[in-house]
Each structure stands twice: as C-alpha cells, then as structure tokens.
mmCIF file of C-alpha atoms in Angstrom:
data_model
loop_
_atom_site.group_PDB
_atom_site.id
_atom_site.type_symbol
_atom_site.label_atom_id
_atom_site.label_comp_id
_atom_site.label_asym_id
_atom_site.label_seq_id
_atom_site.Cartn_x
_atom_site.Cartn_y
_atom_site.Cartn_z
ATOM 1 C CA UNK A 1367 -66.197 -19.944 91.002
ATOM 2 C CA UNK A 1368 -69.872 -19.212 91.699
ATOM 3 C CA UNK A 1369 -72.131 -21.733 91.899
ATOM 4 C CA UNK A 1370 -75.705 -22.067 89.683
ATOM 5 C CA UNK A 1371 -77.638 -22.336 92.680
ATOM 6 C CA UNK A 1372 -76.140 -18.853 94.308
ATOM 7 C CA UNK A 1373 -77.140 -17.227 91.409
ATOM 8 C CA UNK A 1374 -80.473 -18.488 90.851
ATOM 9 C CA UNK A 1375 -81.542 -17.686 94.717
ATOM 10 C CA UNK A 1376 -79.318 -14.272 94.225
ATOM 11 C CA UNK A 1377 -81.461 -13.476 90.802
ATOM 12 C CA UNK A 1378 -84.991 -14.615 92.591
ATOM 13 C CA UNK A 1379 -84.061 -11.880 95.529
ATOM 14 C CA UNK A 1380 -83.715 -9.724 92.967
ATOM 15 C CA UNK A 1381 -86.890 -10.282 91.368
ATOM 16 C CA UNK A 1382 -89.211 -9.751 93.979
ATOM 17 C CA UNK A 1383 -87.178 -6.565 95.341
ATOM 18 C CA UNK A 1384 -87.939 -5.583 92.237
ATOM 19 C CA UNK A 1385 -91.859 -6.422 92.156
ATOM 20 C CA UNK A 1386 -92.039 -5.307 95.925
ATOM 21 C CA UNK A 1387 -93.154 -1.573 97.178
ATOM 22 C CA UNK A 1388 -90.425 0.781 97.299
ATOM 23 C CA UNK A 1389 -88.683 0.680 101.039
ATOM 24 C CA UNK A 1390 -90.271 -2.513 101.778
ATOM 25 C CA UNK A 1391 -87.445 -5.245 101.241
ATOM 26 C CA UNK A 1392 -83.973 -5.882 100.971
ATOM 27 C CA UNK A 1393 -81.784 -8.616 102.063
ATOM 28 C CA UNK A 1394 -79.348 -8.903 105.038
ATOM 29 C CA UNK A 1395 -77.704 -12.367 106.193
ATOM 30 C CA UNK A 1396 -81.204 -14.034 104.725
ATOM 31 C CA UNK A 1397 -83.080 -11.754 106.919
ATOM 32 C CA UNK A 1398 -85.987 -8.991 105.515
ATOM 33 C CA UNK A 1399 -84.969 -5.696 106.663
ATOM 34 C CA UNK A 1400 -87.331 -2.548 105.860
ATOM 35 C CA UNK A 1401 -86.044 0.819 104.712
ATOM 36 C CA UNK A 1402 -88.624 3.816 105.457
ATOM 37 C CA UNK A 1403 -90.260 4.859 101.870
ATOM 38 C CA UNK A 1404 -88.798 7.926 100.460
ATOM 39 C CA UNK A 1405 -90.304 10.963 101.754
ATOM 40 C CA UNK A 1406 -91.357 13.453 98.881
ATOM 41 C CA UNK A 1407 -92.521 16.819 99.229
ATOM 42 C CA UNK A 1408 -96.229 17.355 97.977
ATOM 43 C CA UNK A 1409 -97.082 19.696 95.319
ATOM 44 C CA UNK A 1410 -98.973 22.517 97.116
ATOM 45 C CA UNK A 1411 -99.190 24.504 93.711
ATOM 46 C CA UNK A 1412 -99.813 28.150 93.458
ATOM 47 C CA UNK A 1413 -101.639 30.206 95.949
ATOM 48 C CA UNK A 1414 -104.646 31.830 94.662
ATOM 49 C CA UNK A 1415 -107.649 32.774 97.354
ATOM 50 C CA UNK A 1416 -104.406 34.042 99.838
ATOM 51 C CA UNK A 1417 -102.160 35.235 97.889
ATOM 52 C CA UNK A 1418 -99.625 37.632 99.337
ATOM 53 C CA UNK A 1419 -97.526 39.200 96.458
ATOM 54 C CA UNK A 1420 -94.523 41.018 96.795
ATOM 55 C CA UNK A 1421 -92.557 43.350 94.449
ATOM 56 C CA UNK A 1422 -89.135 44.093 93.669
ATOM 57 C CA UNK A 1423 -87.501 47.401 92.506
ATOM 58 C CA UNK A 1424 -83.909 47.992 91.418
ATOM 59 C CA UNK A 1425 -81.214 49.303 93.877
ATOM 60 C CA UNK A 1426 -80.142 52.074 91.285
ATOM 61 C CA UNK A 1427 -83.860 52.745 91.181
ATOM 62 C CA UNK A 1428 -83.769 53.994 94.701
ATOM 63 C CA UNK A 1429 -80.266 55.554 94.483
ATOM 64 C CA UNK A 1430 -78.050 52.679 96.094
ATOM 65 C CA UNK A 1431 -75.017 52.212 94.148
ATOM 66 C CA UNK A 1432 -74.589 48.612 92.766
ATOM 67 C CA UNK A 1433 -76.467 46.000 91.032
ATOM 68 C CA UNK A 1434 -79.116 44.038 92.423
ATOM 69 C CA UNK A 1435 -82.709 43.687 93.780
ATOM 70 C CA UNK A 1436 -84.557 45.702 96.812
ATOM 71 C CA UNK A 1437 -87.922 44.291 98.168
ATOM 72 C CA UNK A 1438 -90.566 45.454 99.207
ATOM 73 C CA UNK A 1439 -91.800 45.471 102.632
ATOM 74 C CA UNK A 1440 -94.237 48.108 103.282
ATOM 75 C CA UNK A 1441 -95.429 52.083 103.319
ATOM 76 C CA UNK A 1442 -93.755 54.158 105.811
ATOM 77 C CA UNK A 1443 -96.682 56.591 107.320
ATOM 78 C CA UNK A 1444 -95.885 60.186 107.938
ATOM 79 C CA UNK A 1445 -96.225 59.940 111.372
ATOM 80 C CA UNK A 1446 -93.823 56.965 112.098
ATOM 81 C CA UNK A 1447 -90.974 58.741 108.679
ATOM 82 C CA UNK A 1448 -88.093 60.261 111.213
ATOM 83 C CA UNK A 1449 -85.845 59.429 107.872
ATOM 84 C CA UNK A 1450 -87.277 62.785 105.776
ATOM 85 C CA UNK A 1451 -88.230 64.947 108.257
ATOM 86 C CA UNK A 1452 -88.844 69.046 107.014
ATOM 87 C CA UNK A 1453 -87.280 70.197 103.402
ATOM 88 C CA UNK A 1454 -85.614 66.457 103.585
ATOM 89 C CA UNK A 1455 -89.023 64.953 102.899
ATOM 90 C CA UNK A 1456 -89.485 67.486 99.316
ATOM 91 C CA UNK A 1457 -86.306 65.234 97.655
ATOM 92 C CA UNK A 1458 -86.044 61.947 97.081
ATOM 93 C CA UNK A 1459 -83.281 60.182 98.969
ATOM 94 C CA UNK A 1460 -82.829 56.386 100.518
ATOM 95 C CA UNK A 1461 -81.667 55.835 103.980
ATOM 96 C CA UNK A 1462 -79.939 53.052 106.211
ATOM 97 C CA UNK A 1463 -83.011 51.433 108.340
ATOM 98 C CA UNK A 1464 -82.015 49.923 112.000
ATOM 99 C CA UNK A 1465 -82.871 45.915 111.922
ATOM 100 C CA UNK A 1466 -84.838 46.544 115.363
ATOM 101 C CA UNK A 1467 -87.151 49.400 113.896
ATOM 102 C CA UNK A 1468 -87.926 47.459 110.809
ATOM 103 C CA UNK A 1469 -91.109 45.520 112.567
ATOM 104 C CA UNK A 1470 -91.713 49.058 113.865
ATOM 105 C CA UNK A 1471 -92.191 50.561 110.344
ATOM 106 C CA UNK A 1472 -94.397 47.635 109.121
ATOM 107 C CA UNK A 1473 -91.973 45.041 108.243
ATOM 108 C CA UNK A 1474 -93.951 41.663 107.792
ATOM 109 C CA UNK A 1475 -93.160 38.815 110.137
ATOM 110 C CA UNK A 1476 -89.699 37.609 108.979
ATOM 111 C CA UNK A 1477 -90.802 33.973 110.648
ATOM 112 C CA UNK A 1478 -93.070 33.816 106.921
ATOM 113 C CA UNK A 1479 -90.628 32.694 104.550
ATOM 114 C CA UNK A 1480 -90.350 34.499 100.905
ATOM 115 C CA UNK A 1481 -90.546 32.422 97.858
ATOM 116 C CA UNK A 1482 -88.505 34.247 95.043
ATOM 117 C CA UNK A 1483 -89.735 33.629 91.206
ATOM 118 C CA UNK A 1484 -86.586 34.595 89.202
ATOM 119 C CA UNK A 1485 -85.756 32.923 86.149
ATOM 120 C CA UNK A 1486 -88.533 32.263 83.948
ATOM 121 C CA UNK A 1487 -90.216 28.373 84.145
ATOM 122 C CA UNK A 1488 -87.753 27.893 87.296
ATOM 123 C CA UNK A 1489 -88.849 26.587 90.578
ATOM 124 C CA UNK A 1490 -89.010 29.588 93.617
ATOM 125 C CA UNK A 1491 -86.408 29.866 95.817
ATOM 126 C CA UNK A 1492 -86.288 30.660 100.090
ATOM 127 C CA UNK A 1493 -84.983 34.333 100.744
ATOM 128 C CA UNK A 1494 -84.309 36.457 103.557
ATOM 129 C CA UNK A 1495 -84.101 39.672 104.555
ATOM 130 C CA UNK A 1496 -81.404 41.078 105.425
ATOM 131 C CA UNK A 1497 -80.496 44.895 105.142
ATOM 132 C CA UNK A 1498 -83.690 47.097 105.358
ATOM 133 C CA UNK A 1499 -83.747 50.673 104.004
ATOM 134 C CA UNK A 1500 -85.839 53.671 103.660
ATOM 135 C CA UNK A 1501 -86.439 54.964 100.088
ATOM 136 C CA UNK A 1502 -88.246 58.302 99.648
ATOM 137 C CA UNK A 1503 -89.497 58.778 95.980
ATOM 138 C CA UNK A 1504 -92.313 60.313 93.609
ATOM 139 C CA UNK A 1505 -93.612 63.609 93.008
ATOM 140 C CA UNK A 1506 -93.634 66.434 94.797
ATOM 141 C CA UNK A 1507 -97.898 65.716 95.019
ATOM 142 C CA UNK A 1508 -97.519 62.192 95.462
ATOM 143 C CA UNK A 1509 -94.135 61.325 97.356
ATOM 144 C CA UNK A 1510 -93.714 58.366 100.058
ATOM 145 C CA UNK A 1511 -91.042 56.453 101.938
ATOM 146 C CA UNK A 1512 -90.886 52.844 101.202
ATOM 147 C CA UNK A 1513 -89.518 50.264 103.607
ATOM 148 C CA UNK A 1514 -87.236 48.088 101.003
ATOM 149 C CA UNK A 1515 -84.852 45.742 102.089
ATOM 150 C CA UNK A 1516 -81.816 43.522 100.361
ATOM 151 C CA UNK A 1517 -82.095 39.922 100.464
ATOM 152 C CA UNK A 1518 -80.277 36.801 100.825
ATOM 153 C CA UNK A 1519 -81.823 34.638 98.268
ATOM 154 C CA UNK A 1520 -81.034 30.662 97.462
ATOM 155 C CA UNK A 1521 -81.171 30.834 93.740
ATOM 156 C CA UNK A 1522 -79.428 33.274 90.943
ATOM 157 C CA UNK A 1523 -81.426 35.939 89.865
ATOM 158 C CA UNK A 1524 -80.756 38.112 86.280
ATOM 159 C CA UNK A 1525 -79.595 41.559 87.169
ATOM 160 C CA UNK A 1526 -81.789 44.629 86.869
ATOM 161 C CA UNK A 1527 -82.315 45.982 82.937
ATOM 162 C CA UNK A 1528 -84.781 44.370 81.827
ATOM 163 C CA UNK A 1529 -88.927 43.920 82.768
ATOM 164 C CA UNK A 1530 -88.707 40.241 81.923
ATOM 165 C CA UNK A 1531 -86.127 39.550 84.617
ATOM 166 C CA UNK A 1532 -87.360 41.558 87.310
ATOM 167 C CA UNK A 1533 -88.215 38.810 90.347
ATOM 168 C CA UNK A 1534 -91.265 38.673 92.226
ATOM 169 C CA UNK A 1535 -92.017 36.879 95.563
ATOM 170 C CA UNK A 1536 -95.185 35.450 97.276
ATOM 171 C CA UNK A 1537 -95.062 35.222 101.263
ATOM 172 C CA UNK A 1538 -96.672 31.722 103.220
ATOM 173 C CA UNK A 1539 -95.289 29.767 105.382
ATOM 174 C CA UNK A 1540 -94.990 26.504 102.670
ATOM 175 C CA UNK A 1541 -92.690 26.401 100.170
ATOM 176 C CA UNK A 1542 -95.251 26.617 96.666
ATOM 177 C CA UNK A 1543 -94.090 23.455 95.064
ATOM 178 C CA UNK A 1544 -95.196 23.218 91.700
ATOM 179 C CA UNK A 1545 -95.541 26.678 91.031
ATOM 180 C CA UNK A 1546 -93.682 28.488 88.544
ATOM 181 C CA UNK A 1547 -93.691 32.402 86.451
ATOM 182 C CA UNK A 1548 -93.539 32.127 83.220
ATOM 183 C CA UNK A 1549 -92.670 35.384 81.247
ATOM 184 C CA UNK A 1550 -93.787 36.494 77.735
ATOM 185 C CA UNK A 1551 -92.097 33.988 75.059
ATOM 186 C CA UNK A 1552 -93.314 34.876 72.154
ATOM 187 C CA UNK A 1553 -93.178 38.503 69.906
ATOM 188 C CA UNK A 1554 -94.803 39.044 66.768
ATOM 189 C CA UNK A 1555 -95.818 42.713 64.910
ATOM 190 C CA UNK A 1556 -97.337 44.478 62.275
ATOM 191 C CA UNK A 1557 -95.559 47.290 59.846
ATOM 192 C CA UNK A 1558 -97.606 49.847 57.740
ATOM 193 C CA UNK A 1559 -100.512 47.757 56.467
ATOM 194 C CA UNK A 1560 -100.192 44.585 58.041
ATOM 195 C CA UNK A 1561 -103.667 42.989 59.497
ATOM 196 C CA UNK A 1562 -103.941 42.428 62.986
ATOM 197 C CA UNK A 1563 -104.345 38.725 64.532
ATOM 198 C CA UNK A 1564 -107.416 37.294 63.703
ATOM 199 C CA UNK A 1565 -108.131 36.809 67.685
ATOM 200 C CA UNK A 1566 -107.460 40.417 68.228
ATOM 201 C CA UNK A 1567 -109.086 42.174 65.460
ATOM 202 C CA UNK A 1568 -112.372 42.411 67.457
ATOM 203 C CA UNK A 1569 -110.964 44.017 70.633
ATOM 204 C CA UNK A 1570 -109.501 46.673 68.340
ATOM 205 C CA UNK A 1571 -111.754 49.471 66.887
ATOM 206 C CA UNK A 1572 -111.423 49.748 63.100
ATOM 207 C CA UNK A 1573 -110.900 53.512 61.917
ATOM 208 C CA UNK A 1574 -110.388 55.517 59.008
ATOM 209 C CA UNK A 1575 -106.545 55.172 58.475
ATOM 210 C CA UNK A 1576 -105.281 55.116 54.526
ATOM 211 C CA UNK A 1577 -101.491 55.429 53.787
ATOM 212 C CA UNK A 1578 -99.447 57.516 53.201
ATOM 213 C CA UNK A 1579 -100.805 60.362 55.575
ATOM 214 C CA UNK A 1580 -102.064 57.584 58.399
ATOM 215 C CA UNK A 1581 -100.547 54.796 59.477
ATOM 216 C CA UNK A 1582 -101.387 51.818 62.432
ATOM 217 C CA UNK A 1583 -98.748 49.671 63.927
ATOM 218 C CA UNK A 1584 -99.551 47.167 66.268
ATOM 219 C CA UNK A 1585 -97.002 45.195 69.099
ATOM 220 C CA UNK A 1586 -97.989 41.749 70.533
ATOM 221 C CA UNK A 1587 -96.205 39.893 73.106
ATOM 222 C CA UNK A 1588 -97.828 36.642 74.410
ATOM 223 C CA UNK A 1589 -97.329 33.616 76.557
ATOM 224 C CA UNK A 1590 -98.720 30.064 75.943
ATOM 225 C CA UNK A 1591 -99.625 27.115 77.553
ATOM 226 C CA UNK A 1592 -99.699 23.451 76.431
ATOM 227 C CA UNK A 1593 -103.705 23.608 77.688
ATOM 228 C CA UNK A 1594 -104.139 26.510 74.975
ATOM 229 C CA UNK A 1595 -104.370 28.995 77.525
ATOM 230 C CA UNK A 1596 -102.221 32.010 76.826
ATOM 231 C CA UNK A 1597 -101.864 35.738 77.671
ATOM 232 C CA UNK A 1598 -101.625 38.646 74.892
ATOM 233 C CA UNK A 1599 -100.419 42.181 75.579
ATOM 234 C CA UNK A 1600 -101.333 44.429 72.723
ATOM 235 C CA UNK A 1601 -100.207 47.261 71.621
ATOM 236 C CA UNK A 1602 -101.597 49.389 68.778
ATOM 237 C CA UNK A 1603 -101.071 53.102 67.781
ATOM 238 C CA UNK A 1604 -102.950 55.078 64.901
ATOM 239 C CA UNK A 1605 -100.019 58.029 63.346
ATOM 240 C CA UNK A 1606 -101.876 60.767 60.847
ATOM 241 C CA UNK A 1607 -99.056 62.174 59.900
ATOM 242 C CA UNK A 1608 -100.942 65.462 58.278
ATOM 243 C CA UNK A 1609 -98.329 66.433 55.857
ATOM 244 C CA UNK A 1610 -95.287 66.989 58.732
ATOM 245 C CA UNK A 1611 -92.287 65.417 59.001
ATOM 246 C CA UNK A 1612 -91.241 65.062 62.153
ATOM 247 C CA UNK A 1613 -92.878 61.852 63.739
ATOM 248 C CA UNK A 1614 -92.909 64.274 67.026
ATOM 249 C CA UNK A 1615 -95.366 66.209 65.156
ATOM 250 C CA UNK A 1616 -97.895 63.754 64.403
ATOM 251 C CA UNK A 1617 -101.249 63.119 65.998
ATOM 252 C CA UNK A 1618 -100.601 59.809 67.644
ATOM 253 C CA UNK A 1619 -103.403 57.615 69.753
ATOM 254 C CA UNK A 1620 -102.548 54.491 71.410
ATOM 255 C CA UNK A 1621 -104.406 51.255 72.555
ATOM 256 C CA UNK A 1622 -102.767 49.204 74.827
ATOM 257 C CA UNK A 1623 -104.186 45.581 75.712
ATOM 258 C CA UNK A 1624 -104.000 42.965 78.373
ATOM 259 C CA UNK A 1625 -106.003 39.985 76.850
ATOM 260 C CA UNK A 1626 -105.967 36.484 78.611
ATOM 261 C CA UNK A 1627 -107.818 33.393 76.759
ATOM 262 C CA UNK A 1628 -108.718 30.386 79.290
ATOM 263 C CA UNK A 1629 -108.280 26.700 78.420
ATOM 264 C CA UNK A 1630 -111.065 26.253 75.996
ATOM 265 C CA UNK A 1631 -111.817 29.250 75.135
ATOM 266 C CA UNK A 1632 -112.642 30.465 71.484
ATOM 267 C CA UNK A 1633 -111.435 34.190 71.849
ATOM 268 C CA UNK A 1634 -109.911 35.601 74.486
ATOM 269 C CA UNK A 1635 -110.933 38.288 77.115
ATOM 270 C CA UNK A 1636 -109.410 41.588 77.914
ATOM 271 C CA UNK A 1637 -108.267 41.809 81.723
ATOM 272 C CA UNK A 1638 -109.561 45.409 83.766
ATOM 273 C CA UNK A 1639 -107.207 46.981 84.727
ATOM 274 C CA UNK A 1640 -103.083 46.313 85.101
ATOM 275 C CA UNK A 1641 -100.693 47.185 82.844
ATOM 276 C CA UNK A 1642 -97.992 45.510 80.714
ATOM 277 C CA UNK A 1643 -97.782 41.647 80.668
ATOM 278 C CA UNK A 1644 -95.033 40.585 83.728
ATOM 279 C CA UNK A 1645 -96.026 36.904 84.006
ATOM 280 C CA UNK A 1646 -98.178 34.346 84.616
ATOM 281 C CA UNK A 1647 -97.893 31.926 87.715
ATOM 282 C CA UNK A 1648 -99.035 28.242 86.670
ATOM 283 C CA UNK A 1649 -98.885 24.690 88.311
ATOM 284 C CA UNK A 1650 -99.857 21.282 86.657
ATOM 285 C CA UNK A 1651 -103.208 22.349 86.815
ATOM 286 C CA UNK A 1652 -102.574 25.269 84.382
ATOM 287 C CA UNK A 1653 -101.968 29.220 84.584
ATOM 288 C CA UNK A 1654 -103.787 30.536 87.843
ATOM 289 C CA UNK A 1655 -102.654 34.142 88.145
ATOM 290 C CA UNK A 1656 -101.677 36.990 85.529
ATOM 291 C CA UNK A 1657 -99.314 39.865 87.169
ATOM 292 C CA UNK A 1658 -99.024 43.069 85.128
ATOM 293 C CA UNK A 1659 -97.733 46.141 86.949
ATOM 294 C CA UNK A 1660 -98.003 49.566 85.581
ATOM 295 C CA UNK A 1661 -96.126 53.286 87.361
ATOM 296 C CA UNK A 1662 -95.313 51.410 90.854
ATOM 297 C CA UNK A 1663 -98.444 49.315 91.196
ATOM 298 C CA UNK A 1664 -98.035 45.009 90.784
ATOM 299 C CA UNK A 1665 -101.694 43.510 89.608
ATOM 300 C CA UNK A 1666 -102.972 40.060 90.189
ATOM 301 C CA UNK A 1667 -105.496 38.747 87.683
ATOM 302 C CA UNK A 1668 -106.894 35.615 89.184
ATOM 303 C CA UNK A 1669 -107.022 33.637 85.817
ATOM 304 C CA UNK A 1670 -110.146 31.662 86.722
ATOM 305 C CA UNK A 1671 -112.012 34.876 86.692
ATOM 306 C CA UNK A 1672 -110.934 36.718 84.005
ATOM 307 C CA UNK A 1673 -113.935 39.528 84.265
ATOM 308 C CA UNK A 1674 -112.866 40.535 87.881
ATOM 309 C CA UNK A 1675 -110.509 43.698 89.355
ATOM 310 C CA UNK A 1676 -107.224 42.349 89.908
ATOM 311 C CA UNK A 1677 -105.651 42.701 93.127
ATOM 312 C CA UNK A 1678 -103.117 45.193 93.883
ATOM 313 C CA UNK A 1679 -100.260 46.429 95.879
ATOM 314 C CA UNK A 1680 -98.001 49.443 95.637
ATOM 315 C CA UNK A 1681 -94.984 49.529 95.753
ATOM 316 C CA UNK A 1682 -93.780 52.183 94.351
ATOM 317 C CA UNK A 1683 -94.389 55.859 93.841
ATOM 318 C CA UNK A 1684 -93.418 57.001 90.201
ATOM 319 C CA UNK A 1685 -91.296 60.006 89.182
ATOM 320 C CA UNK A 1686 -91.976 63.058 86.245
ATOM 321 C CA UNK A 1687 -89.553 60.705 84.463
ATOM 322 C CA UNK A 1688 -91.524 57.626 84.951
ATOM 323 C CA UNK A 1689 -94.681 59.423 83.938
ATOM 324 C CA UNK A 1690 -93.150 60.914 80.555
ATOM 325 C CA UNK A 1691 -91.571 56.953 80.020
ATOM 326 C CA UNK A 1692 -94.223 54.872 80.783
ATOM 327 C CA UNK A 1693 -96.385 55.748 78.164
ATOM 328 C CA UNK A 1694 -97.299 52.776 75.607
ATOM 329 C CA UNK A 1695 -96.673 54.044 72.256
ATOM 330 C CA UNK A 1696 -95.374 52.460 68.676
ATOM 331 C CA UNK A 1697 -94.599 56.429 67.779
ATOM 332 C CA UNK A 1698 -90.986 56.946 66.301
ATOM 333 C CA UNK A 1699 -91.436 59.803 68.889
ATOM 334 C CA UNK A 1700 -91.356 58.638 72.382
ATOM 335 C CA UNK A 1701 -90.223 61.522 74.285
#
C-alpha cells in the first residue's frame, strides 16, 4: 500500500517538471538529470529574391511510355546535341542520356537538393534524380532538345491529366519549411447575360453585345487566402453569332486575365505577362509568389510587386498541336 507521503513528494516532482523548461528536469534515484531540449527545424519559408524554379512535363508528353513526371534540367545547345544529329534533329524523338554526360549537357549540381510541391497545401518533399533523358520537341522553326530526367521523390504525387496536379520544384540547398503551393480552389461563371464580378468589371472593356445575335461568357477560377489576398484568372469571350449556326462560324474574341489582389487591397491588379493560374507559393507570412505558365514557359510573379515582369524559364518547346490547344476561349468551337 502506498504511503501519503510518497505521493505527496511523487505529485510535487510532478509539479515543478511540469512548471520547468522543456528538457530541463526529470528525476532519477532523487538526482536532477537534464535531457537536451528538442531540436526543431526553423521555418525558412519560401524563397523569393533567389528563387530557382523548376518545371515538370509529362513522360507521355515526351513520348516515354508510362505514367509519371520528367523534370527539367536544362537546354541542350546545338553544338553539345549528338542525340539528333542530321534529318534526326527535323522529328521529335526522346533519347536515353548517359548519367556521366548529364553535368556535361548542363545538368545542375545534383549536391542542391530539389524540393517537390505536389499535392496542393502539402509540405515539399526531397527528390532525386535519377534517369536523365534527351527530349527533342517543337516546331520545325522552333525545335530544341531538353535535358529531362525521372526522379526519385519522397512524397506521392497525382499522375499526369490534369494542370492542377502537375508538380513543381524549387532548387537550394535548405529544405523550404513553411512553404507550401496552393492551387486554384474556387470556380464560379457567367451564362448568356450574367454580370461579371463586381471586382472584375473594371479590368474588362464593356462593348456593344445584345442577345440573341451576341453573346459574352466569362470563366473565373481563383485562390484565397485567410489575409484576403487571392489570385483570379479570368476568362471572357464576346460570340456575334451573325445569323450562322455553327458556333465554328462565329466571330469570337477572347480576354484572358491573370489578376492578383494583395492583403489590403481594395481591387486587385492584373499581373504582365504569364499565362493561366498554376499556383501560388505562401508561408505564414502570406502568398509570396504567383506561377502561371503558358506554351512551355513557367512564370514567377513575385507577389510583393505585383506591377513587375515575372521571371521565367523554359522548359518546353510547344508543338502545332499545342499552338491550336492552348488558346483561351469560352467558344462552343475550340478547334
């Protein structure tokens, strides 16, 4: 049977463990003993004046059989592609790279750690190149070879299909703790005859468009913060139909938009440049960077300055397809 006065000394140990700094005290045979405190990573947050961006394409992209992700590592120069050489360089075509000629090429230093952004709102994982490959694509005016390569990556990431899952990476030699990509989580839009956003009605020019014989649609996908801060991409499209029937027919004009509003702001401003929305790296201290991409080209709209070119990097070069497809249109017709 234990006694009152063990329990009262056992209960007063407890108390001032309790009231003590964490890993200062605990008890051994009536003897102190100190633990080290536990050691927790610092939030570094998201890079912004050094920030090294890297894209992603699809294997099937590329024409690599299989699912999954290819990154980017860099432009292949004529003089160094031995992959595509004479009529071999007028096709597109992707090609088994040597690991010991991938520096060679342009590979970055592999002793820089990636930091994969997959999922949206999730954490960045460590990845790690692996198989390295030479992709040849474009058109026939405009065709390079890319060095891509496969990764080994520490977190899932969705398979290829959709914009909203495609991953991007930043390179430094820290992991960015804090940092996270947040995708577009919101969709609204307006039929025949529905007003625009009050936000957005003064970035869009009001014309002379009466029902039946003209019609305006407008698309908006956006992505909040809890500081008010959010991102809109817009798009609108103006359809005189001019008595035809088939939508193919009519005379169609387009306005896409890549609006950010800062924490504070009344109205929001439209971003130069870029393409559609992709995501929008944040930390506690709220959304630093906007990444659109647009025909092979990943921008990076520094969020604090929303008036300035965004940064840019290539990554790929698009195809006739790509060209026809990429246009933003609400048309029934989107050939």
């Amino acid at each position: 049977m234990m006694s009152g006065g063990w329990l009262g000394s056992r209960a007063l140990v407890l108390g001032v463990a309790l009231l003590a700094p964490l890993g200062v005290l605990a008890q051994d045979d009536g003897e102190a003993v100190s633990f080290p405190p536990l050691e927790t990573e610092p939030e570094r947050g998201c890079p912004t004046k050094k920030l090294e961006l890297v894209p992603f394409t699809a294997r099937a992209a590329v024409g690599l059989s299989g699912g999954g992700w290819l990154v980017h590592q860099a432009v292949i120069p004529g003089a160094k592609d031995t992959f595509f050489p004479g009529t071999e360089a007028e096709r597109s075509g992707v090609k088994l790279v040597p690991p010991e000629e991938a520096r060679k090429l342009g590979a970055p230093d592999p002793t820089v750690p990636l930091w994969v952004f997959g999922k949206a709102d999730s954490a960045p994982c460590r990845a790690l190149p692996t198989t390295w490959w030479a992709a040849r694509m474009g058109t026939p005016e405009e065709r390079q070879t890319y060095l891509l390569a496969e990764l080994q990556v520490e977190c899932d990431l969705l398979p290829p299909g959709r914009l909203s899952g495609t991953p991007v990476a930043v390179r430094q030699k820290d992991a960015p703790t804090g940092c996270k990509l947040r995708r577009a989580n919101d969709n609204d839009e307006g039929k025949a005859g529905a007003g625009l956003p009050l936000e957005l009605v003064d970035f869009v020019p009001d014309k002379d468009c009466e029902a039946p014989e003209c019609v305006r649609l407008w698309e908006r996908f956006s992505a909040r913060w809890d500081d008010d801060s959010a991102v809109h991409d817009l798009t609108v499209s103006w359809m005189e139909r001019g008595g035809k029937k088939d939508p193919c027919d009519w005379k169609t004009e387009d306005l896409p938009l890549l609006l950010l509003r800062p924490p504070g702001a009344l109205a929001p401003f439209p971003l130069k440049g870029g393409g559609s929305f992709f995501g929008g790296l944040y930390d506690s201290g709220g959304l630093r960077t906007v990444l659109s991409r647009h025909l092979g080209v990943l921008y990076a709209h520094d969020a604090a300055k929303p008036k300035a070119a965004p940064k840019s990097v290539r990554y790929a070069t698009p195809t006739e397809e790509d060209l026809v497809t990429a246009k933003r249109t609400l048309s029934p017709c989107k050939r």
